[in-house]
Coordinates of C-alpha atoms in Angstrom, one line a residue:
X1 CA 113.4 94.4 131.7
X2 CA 116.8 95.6 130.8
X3 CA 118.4 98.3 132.6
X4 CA 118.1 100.7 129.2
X5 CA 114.6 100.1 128.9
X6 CA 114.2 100.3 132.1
X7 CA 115.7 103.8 131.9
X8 CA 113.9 105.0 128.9
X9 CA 110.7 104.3 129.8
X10 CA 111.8 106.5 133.4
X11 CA 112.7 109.1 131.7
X12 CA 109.7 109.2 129.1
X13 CA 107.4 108.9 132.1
X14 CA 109.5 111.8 134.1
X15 CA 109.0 113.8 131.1
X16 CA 105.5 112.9 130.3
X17 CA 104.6 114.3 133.8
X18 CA 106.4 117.7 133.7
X19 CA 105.0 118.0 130.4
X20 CA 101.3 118.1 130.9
X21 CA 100.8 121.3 128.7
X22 CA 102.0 118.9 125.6
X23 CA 98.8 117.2 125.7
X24 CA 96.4 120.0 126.2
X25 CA 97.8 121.5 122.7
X26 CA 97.6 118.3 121.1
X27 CA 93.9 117.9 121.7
X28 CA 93.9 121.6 121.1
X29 CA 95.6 121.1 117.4
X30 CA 93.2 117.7 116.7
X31 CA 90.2 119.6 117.4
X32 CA 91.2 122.9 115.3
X33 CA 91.9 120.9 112.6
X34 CA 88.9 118.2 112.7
X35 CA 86.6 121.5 113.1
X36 CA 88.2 123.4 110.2
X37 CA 87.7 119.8 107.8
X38 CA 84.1 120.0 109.0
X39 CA 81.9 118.8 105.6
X40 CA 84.8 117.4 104.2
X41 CA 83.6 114.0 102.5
X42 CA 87.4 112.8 101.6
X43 CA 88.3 113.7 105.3
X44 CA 88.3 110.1 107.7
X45 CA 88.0 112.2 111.2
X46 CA 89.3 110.7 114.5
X47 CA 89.4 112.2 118.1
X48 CA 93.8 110.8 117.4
X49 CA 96.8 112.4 116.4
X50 CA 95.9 110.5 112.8
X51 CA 93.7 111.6 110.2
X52 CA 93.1 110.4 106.8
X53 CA 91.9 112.1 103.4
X54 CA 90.5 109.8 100.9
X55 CA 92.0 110.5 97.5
X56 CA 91.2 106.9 95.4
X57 CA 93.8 105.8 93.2
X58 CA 97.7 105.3 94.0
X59 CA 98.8 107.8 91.0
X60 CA 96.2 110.9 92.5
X61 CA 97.4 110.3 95.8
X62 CA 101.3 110.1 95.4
X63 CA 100.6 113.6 93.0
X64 CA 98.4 114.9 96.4
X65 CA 101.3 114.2 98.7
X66 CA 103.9 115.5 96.6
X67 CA 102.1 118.9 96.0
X68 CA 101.6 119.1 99.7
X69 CA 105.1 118.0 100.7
X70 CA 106.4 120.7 98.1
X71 CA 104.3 123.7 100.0
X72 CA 106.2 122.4 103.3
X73 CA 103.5 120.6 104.6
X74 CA 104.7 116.5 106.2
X75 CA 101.8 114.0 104.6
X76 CA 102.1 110.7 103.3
X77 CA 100.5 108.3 100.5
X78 CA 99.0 105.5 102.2
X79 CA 98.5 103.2 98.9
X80 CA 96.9 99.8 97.6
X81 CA 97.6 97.5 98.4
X82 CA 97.9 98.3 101.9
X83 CA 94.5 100.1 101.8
X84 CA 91.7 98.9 99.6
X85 CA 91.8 99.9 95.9
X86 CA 89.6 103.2 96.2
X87 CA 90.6 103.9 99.5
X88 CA 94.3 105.4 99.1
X89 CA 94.9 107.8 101.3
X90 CA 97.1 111.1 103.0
X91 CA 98.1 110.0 106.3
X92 CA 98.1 113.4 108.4
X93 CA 99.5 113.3 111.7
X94 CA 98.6 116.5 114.3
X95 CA 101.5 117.3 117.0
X96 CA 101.5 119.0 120.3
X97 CA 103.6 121.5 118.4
X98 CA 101.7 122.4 115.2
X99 CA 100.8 126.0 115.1
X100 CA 97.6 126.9 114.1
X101 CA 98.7 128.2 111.5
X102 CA 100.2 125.2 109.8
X103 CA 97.2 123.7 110.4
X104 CA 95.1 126.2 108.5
X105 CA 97.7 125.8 105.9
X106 CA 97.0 122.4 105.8
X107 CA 93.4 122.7 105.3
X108 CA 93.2 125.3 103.0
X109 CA 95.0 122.7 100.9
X110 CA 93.3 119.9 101.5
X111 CA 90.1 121.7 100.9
X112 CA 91.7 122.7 97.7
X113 CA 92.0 118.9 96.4
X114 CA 88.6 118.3 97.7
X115 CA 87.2 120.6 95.4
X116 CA 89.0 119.4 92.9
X117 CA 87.9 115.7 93.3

């Protein structure tokens, strides 16, 4: 181990610790938004920072992530081939420092599409 990575993963640590609040909000923010996608078919839930909307094909999903990324909200296409054909995706990704009301944001939309599909 390098004396830079040695360092980094100190500091990380040291920060980590003070920082205990960070992950109280995260799993604060992942359960807000897995409770507010509740009955969601298109929604892939996990107790992670990464969640997953179903939106099958690569041209519907690039238009879904584009709309979203327009209205100020960070998703990405996950397409095929790197997911099964029918199984394209929006990767979401919850932070310690979403509000609550991005997050509401972001379902509102997302429940939007589902209705849609």
């Amino acid at each position: 181990l390098d004396q830079k990575s040695a360092l980094s993963i100190s500091t990380a640590f040291n920060f980590l610790s003070e920082k205990k609040s960070l992950a109280t909000e995260l799993e604060r923010n992942i359960e807000h938004f897995t409770q507010s996608m509740n009955g969601v078919q298109e929604i892939l839930t996990s107790t992670s920072a990464i969640q997953s909307f179903i939106i099958p094909e690569n041209d519907k999903v690039k238009a879904a992530a584009q709309h979203l990324q327009s209205a100020g909200l960070d998703v990405r296409p996950i397409l095929s081939p790197t997911v099964p054909i029918g199984k394209e995706r929006l990767r979401i990704i919850i932070h310690a420092f979403n509000s609550l009301t991005e997050i509401d944001k972001l379902t509102s939309e997302l429940r939007l599409l589902s209705s849609a599909q």
